Amino acid sequence: MILVLLVLAAGALGSRQTFGSDHTNRTATGQSGSRRGQPASLQTATAVPTTIKIASRGIGAAGMGVAERPAKLTSGGPHSNARGNAGAAENTSTAGNTSTSADTTLAESTTPPQSTMPPESITPSESTTPSASTSAAKGPAGRRHERPRRAQPATFLGSYGTEARWVVTENAKPGTNSWRIPPGTTDPTIVGYADHTSAQVGEQVGLYVSTTAPSFQVAAYRMGYYGGTGARLIWQSTSLSGSTQDTCPVSYETYTVSCPWKPSLSVDITRKWVQGDYLLKLNASTGGASYIPLTIIDPTSHATYVILNSVLTWQAWNPYGGYDCFQDPTGENGPTDPYRSRVVSYDRPYDYTFSDGEGSADFLNLEYPAVRFAEEHGLDVTYLTDINLSVDPSLLEQHKALLSLGHNEFWTAGEREGLVNGLGDGVNLFFLGATPGLRPARLESSPLGPDRLMVAYRSAEEDPITSTDPALSTPNDWSDPPLEKRNDEIVGNTYGGYGINAPMVIVDPTAWPFARTGLRQGSSLAHLVAGDYDHYVDDGFAPQDVQILAHSPVETTYGTTGDADMLYYTVRKSDAGVVSTGTIGWVGFLNSCGPGVPCQIVQRITGNVLRLFGQGPSGTTEPSVSNTSDYSSDSLATSGSDATS
């Protein structure tokens, strides 16, 4: 036995395991390529787990410390503080459209000049999986031992919410001011519409243009921040021959204006059309210009936030041809007007003067400031219209928070279903405007395709579908028979009135949305409650645990008084959170500051809400604390929900 042991020991001392030259380990005796006392199998086994462990962590992952982030973009705006987040590295959602290639004719840079992002910037289509060929180490027999790079997080928590690397990179690309139409233009020589309200990569969008100019050109701009210019040129057409299209007839049965024009051109939505909000600018050779809005969507996106374009409300208020859901050419206004539209068509331009949008409907004034804010701060956003949500209510369940912007007055049954189900699944809702979900609508087809007609009779008795399918009826309000559903069941607030300009008065300054604002009890934010307003009503329909954040006395231009409420509530079963600002004025304060305008405070509050909402159901960390007994009213304001909004 002793002899056997001596032989084995001698064999162990004499044996050597060799490695490639990049992994050479020299001993104290000068021997090259050997490691004493460690079998080759053990050496290999200890090297591989180390590599796997590194590859499974991103910057700032647990056990590796918080990532240091360089300074924010130097192009301007409040997006200028260094931040890090230990938990964000685990989130590798690419969140966005798979199309990000730039038009080579625009000679755009794809590298941000100075970004807060980790070095390897990606587009939505790029994988966050690290490369497997970044190490010079070699394994046994001289084979290269490849060590993957550390994965860079596709999304990470910033000061204003969950950010996406692709959004920061996109907005670091060169922008342009050429998208703007000079102020003062009131008589455009060119108008048009698209046969899509939204489109995705691979689709073709037809444009229908009427102009008195001999020729025109179309330029497509993706709206965002882009160093403060506000947009990036994505595509432009060649010069096209202009023509004046036929007058748009009126169907007097429903007072529907539709423009059966000849198509002027079609546009292929290629990968260069990054998902987002677009303005197609029609440029007449004689100098006139107008817009056609278009949303480019990615239905597969799992981005943190959904920005919802309220195209139903845009069309309901569109007076092109003299008629909309509220008035006729005489100017008579209200649900009793016998000549207002019962059905409105997307087969017509948006009136140039409507909402001062130059053909963009409500987008420029009541939505774009929020889009610009989100993209300036690199937020992990995707874009949908309420028609998309009407057709597929489940789309909302792919995200953590919905942003309903300035004026989202009309909901279809499908859209309402999507919001209700989203709340049940823990999706947070942020209503930045007033009157959301007040009135019902449904969609029907036109000769150009499905969902091109919006039906809103504003009277169940007039709507022919009431007798056959009452769930799709369109009375004046959702609360009216046969629907009998209140919008405050979802929003927390309900409609109070219109025609106001008043300060917002803070009543719960210690609430989490007001962190780092310096607000105190009774602080007043000038001009913030403007346009329409909403208020909390103890009507038996409102949610439980509503927390009033601001309670502001208002007086309408037609003489009624009330109180506008900003509120927060959480859903007990799902922990989803809802914030309602109660004012159409909120979105405009996200754009620019002026004397006496508290826009920086509004932006900070907005960032606080988005930061919490972007991390999942807000009630898990900030459940609402009911205080409605101090501020509720027991009935609707005397303005009534029949008043125009």
PDB file of N, CA, C and O in Angstrom, residues 39-73:
ATOM      1  N   PRO A  39      -6.201  19.738 -11.749  1.00  0.00           N
ATOM      2  CA  PRO A  39      -6.518  19.054 -12.993  1.00  0.00           C
ATOM      3  C   PRO A  39      -7.134  19.990 -14.019  1.00  0.00           C
ATOM      4  O   PRO A  39      -7.768  20.994 -13.688  1.00  0.00           O
ATOM      5  N   ALA A  40      -6.945  19.636 -15.290  1.00  0.00           N
ATOM      6  CA  ALA A  40      -7.485  20.473 -16.359  1.00  0.00           C
ATOM      7  C   ALA A  40      -8.991  20.619 -16.262  1.00  0.00           C
ATOM      8  O   ALA A  40      -9.562  21.680 -16.516  1.00  0.00           O
ATOM      9  N   SER A  41      -9.699  19.558 -15.904  1.00  0.00           N
ATOM     10  CA  SER A  41     -11.159  19.631 -15.814  1.00  0.00           C
ATOM     11  C   SER A  41     -11.619  20.634 -14.781  1.00  0.00           C
ATOM     12  O   SER A  41     -12.585  21.363 -14.962  1.00  0.00           O
ATOM     13  N   LEU A  42     -10.913  20.747 -13.677  1.00  0.00           N
ATOM     14  CA  LEU A  42     -11.269  21.705 -12.630  1.00  0.00           C
ATOM     15  C   LEU A  42     -10.993  23.121 -13.088  1.00  0.00           C
ATOM     16  O   LEU A  42     -11.751  24.050 -12.843  1.00  0.00           O
ATOM     17  N   GLN A  43      -9.833  23.316 -13.793  1.00  0.00           N
ATOM     18  CA  GLN A  43      -9.523  24.656 -14.272  1.00  0.00           C
ATOM     19  C   GLN A  43     -10.582  25.158 -15.262  1.00  0.00           C
ATOM     20  O   GLN A  43     -11.018  26.294 -15.204  1.00  0.00           O
ATOM     21  N   THR A  44     -10.993  24.275 -16.171  1.00  0.00           N
ATOM     22  CA  THR A  44     -12.031  24.671 -17.123  1.00  0.00           C
ATOM     23  C   THR A  44     -13.347  24.971 -16.425  1.00  0.00           C
ATOM     24  O   THR A  44     -14.031  25.945 -16.707  1.00  0.00           O
ATOM     25  N   ALA A  45     -13.703  24.137 -15.461  1.00  0.00           N
ATOM     26  CA  ALA A  45     -14.973  24.321 -14.750  1.00  0.00           C
ATOM     27  C   ALA A  45     -15.009  25.614 -13.971  1.00  0.00           C
ATOM     28  O   ALA A  45     -16.049  26.238 -13.829  1.00  0.00           O
ATOM     29  N   THR A  46     -13.883  26.065 -13.451  1.00  0.00           N
ATOM     30  CA  THR A  46     -13.894  27.318 -12.683  1.00  0.00           C
ATOM     31  C   THR A  46     -13.916  28.533 -13.587  1.00  0.00           C
ATOM     32  O   THR A  46     -14.369  29.592 -13.195  1.00  0.00           O
ATOM     33  N   ALA A  47     -13.423  28.400 -14.822  1.00  0.00           N
ATOM     34  CA  ALA A  47     -13.421  29.551 -15.723  1.00  0.00           C
ATOM     35  C   ALA A  47     -14.799  29.812 -16.315  1.00  0.00           C
ATOM     36  O   ALA A  47     -15.236  30.939 -16.406  1.00  0.00           O
ATOM     37  N   VAL A  48     -15.519  28.793 -16.723  1.00  0.00           N
ATOM     38  CA  VAL A  48     -16.794  28.977 -17.406  1.00  0.00           C
ATOM     39  C   VAL A  48     -17.860  29.629 -16.534  1.00  0.00           C
ATOM     40  O   VAL A  48     -18.503  30.587 -16.946  1.00  0.00           O
ATOM     41  N   PRO A  49     -18.084  29.139 -15.284  1.00  0.00           N
ATOM     42  CA  PRO A  49     -19.107  29.809 -14.459  1.00  0.00           C
ATOM     43  C   PRO A  49     -18.820  31.281 -14.248  1.00  0.00           C
ATOM     44  O   PRO A  49     -19.725  32.093 -14.159  1.00  0.00           O
ATOM     45  N   THR A  50     -17.548  31.667 -14.139  1.00  0.00           N
ATOM     46  CA  THR A  50     -17.214  33.079 -13.969  1.00  0.00           C
ATOM     47  C   THR A  50     -17.702  33.885 -15.165  1.00  0.00           C
ATOM     48  O   THR A  50     -18.291  34.944 -15.043  1.00  0.00           O
ATOM     49  N   THR A  51     -17.477  33.354 -16.376  1.00  0.00           N
ATOM     50  CA  THR A  51     -17.925  34.046 -17.571  1.00  0.00           C
ATOM     51  C   THR A  51     -19.442  34.158 -17.622  1.00  0.00           C
ATOM     52  O   THR A  51     -19.993  35.203 -17.913  1.00  0.00           O
ATOM     53  N   ILE A  52     -20.132  33.087 -17.313  1.00  0.00           N
ATOM     54  CA  ILE A  52     -21.595  33.107 -17.323  1.00  0.00           C
ATOM     55  C   ILE A  52     -22.135  34.094 -16.308  1.00  0.00           C
ATOM     56  O   ILE A  52     -23.061  34.844 -16.566  1.00  0.00           O
ATOM     57  N   LYS A  53     -21.517  34.159 -15.169  1.00  0.00           N
ATOM     58  CA  LYS A  53     -21.972  35.069 -14.118  1.00  0.00           C
ATOM     59  C   LYS A  53     -21.875  36.517 -14.574  1.00  0.00           C
ATOM     60  O   LYS A  53     -22.763  37.329 -14.363  1.00  0.00           O
ATOM     61  N   ILE A  54     -20.773  36.849 -15.245  1.00  0.00           N
ATOM     62  CA  ILE A  54     -20.616  38.216 -15.734  1.00  0.00           C
ATOM     63  C   ILE A  54     -21.643  38.526 -16.809  1.00  0.00           C
ATOM     64  O   ILE A  54     -22.256  39.575 -16.828  1.00  0.00           O
ATOM     65  N   ALA A  55     -21.861  37.565 -17.693  1.00  0.00           N
ATOM     66  CA  ALA A  55     -22.777  37.806 -18.802  1.00  0.00           C
ATOM     67  C   ALA A  55     -24.210  37.990 -18.348  1.00  0.00           C
ATOM     68  O   ALA A  55     -25.005  38.606 -19.034  1.00  0.00           O
ATOM     69  N   SER A  56     -24.560  37.454 -17.202  1.00  0.00           N
ATOM     70  CA  SER A  56     -25.945  37.528 -16.749  1.00  0.00           C
ATOM     71  C   SER A  56     -26.252  38.802 -16.013  1.00  0.00           C
ATOM     72  O   SER A  56     -27.360  39.021 -15.592  1.00  0.00           O
ATOM     73  N   ARG A  57     -25.271  39.671 -15.886  1.00  0.00           N
ATOM     74  CA  ARG A  57     -25.484  40.931 -15.170  1.00  0.00           C
ATOM     75  C   ARG A  57     -25.297  42.102 -16.107  1.00  0.00           C
ATOM     76  O   ARG A  57     -24.405  42.110 -16.946  1.00  0.00           O
ATOM     77  N   GLY A  58     -26.116  43.111 -15.909  1.00  0.00           N
ATOM     78  CA  GLY A  58     -25.910  44.346 -16.627  1.00  0.00           C
ATOM     79  C   GLY A  58     -25.264  45.362 -15.712  1.00  0.00           C
ATOM     80  O   GLY A  58     -24.987  45.105 -14.548  1.00  0.00           O
ATOM     81  N   ILE A  59     -24.982  46.519 -16.250  1.00  0.00           N
ATOM     82  CA  ILE A  59     -24.395  47.583 -15.437  1.00  0.00           C
ATOM     83  C   ILE A  59     -25.348  47.923 -14.306  1.00  0.00           C
ATOM     84  O   ILE A  59     -26.529  48.153 -14.508  1.00  0.00           O
ATOM     85  N   GLY A  60     -24.816  47.959 -13.102  1.00  0.00           N
ATOM     86  CA  GLY A  60     -25.625  48.312 -11.947  1.00  0.00           C
ATOM     87  C   GLY A  60     -26.416  47.161 -11.380  1.00  0.00           C
ATOM     88  O   GLY A  60     -27.222  47.353 -10.495  1.00  0.00           O
ATOM     89  N   ALA A  61     -26.216  45.944 -11.879  1.00  0.00           N
ATOM     90  CA  ALA A  61     -26.960  44.816 -11.344  1.00  0.00           C
ATOM     91  C   ALA A  61     -26.556  44.549  -9.914  1.00  0.00           C
ATOM     92  O   ALA A  61     -25.503  44.948  -9.453  1.00  0.00           O
ATOM     93  N   ALA A  62     -27.424  43.838  -9.177  1.00  0.00           N
ATOM     94  CA  ALA A  62     -27.157  43.564  -7.778  1.00  0.00           C
ATOM     95  C   ALA A  62     -25.812  42.878  -7.631  1.00  0.00           C
ATOM     96  O   ALA A  62     -25.479  41.945  -8.337  1.00  0.00           O
ATOM     97  N   GLY A  63     -25.008  43.352  -6.699  1.00  0.00           N
ATOM     98  CA  GLY A  63     -23.701  42.767  -6.464  1.00  0.00           C
ATOM     99  C   GLY A  63     -22.604  43.446  -7.242  1.00  0.00           C
ATOM    100  O   GLY A  63     -21.432  43.163  -7.054  1.00  0.00           O
ATOM    101  N   MET A  64     -22.940  44.346  -8.185  1.00  0.00           N
ATOM    102  CA  MET A  64     -21.936  45.021  -8.985  1.00  0.00           C
ATOM    103  C   MET A  64     -21.954  46.524  -8.763  1.00  0.00           C
ATOM    104  O   MET A  64     -21.237  47.259  -9.411  1.00  0.00           O
ATOM    105  N   GLY A  65     -22.839  46.990  -7.889  1.00  0.00           N
ATOM    106  CA  GLY A  65     -22.864  48.412  -7.584  1.00  0.00           C
ATOM    107  C   GLY A  65     -23.760  49.179  -8.538  1.00  0.00           C
ATOM    108  O   GLY A  65     -24.202  48.678  -9.558  1.00  0.00           O
ATOM    109  N   VAL A  66     -24.014  50.440  -8.230  1.00  0.00           N
ATOM    110  CA  VAL A  66     -24.850  51.293  -9.054  1.00  0.00           C
ATOM    111  C   VAL A  66     -24.020  51.865 -10.185  1.00  0.00           C
ATOM    112  O   VAL A  66     -22.921  52.343  -9.976  1.00  0.00           O
ATOM    113  N   ALA A  67     -24.570  51.816 -11.399  1.00  0.00           N
ATOM    114  CA  ALA A  67     -23.829  52.284 -12.565  1.00  0.00           C
ATOM    115  C   ALA A  67     -23.634  53.790 -12.495  1.00  0.00           C
ATOM    116  O   ALA A  67     -24.553  54.539 -12.186  1.00  0.00           O
ATOM    117  N   GLU A  68     -22.431  54.226 -12.833  1.00  0.00           N
ATOM    118  CA  GLU A  68     -22.177  55.652 -12.976  1.00  0.00           C
ATOM    119  C   GLU A  68     -22.607  56.070 -14.378  1.00  0.00           C
ATOM    120  O   GLU A  68     -22.221  55.466 -15.364  1.00  0.00           O
ATOM    121  N   ARG A  69     -23.413  57.115 -14.492  1.00  0.00           N
ATOM    122  CA  ARG A  69     -23.868  57.571 -15.789  1.00  0.00           C
ATOM    123  C   ARG A  69     -23.311  58.944 -16.073  1.00  0.00           C
ATOM    124  O   ARG A  69     -23.347  59.817 -15.232  1.00  0.00           O
ATOM    125  N   PRO A  70     -22.787  59.169 -17.299  1.00  0.00           N
ATOM    126  CA  PRO A  70     -22.238  60.471 -17.640  1.00  0.00           C
ATOM    127  C   PRO A  70     -23.318  61.530 -17.739  1.00  0.00           C
ATOM    128  O   PRO A  70     -24.500  61.255 -17.643  1.00  0.00           O
ATOM    129  N   ALA A  71     -22.902  62.751 -17.986  1.00  0.00           N
ATOM    130  CA  ALA A  71     -23.831  63.878 -18.012  1.00  0.00           C
ATOM    131  C   ALA A  71     -24.821  63.734 -19.144  1.00  0.00           C
ATOM    132  O   ALA A  71     -24.555  63.106 -20.158  1.00  0.00           O
ATOM    133  N   LYS A  72     -25.984  64.349 -18.975  1.00  0.00           N
ATOM    134  CA  LYS A  72     -27.031  64.284 -19.978  1.00  0.00           C
ATOM    135  C   LYS A  72     -26.648  65.078 -21.220  1.00  0.00           C
ATOM    136  O   LYS A  72     -25.652  65.784 -21.251  1.00  0.00           O
ATOM    137  N   LEU A  73     -27.517  64.967 -22.246  1.00  0.00           N
ATOM    138  CA  LEU A  73     -27.272  65.666 -23.486  1.00  0.00           C
ATOM    139  C   LEU A  73     -27.075  67.157 -23.246  1.00  0.00           C
ATOM    140  O   LEU A  73     -27.747  67.764 -22.434  1.00  0.00           O
TER     141      LEU A  73
END
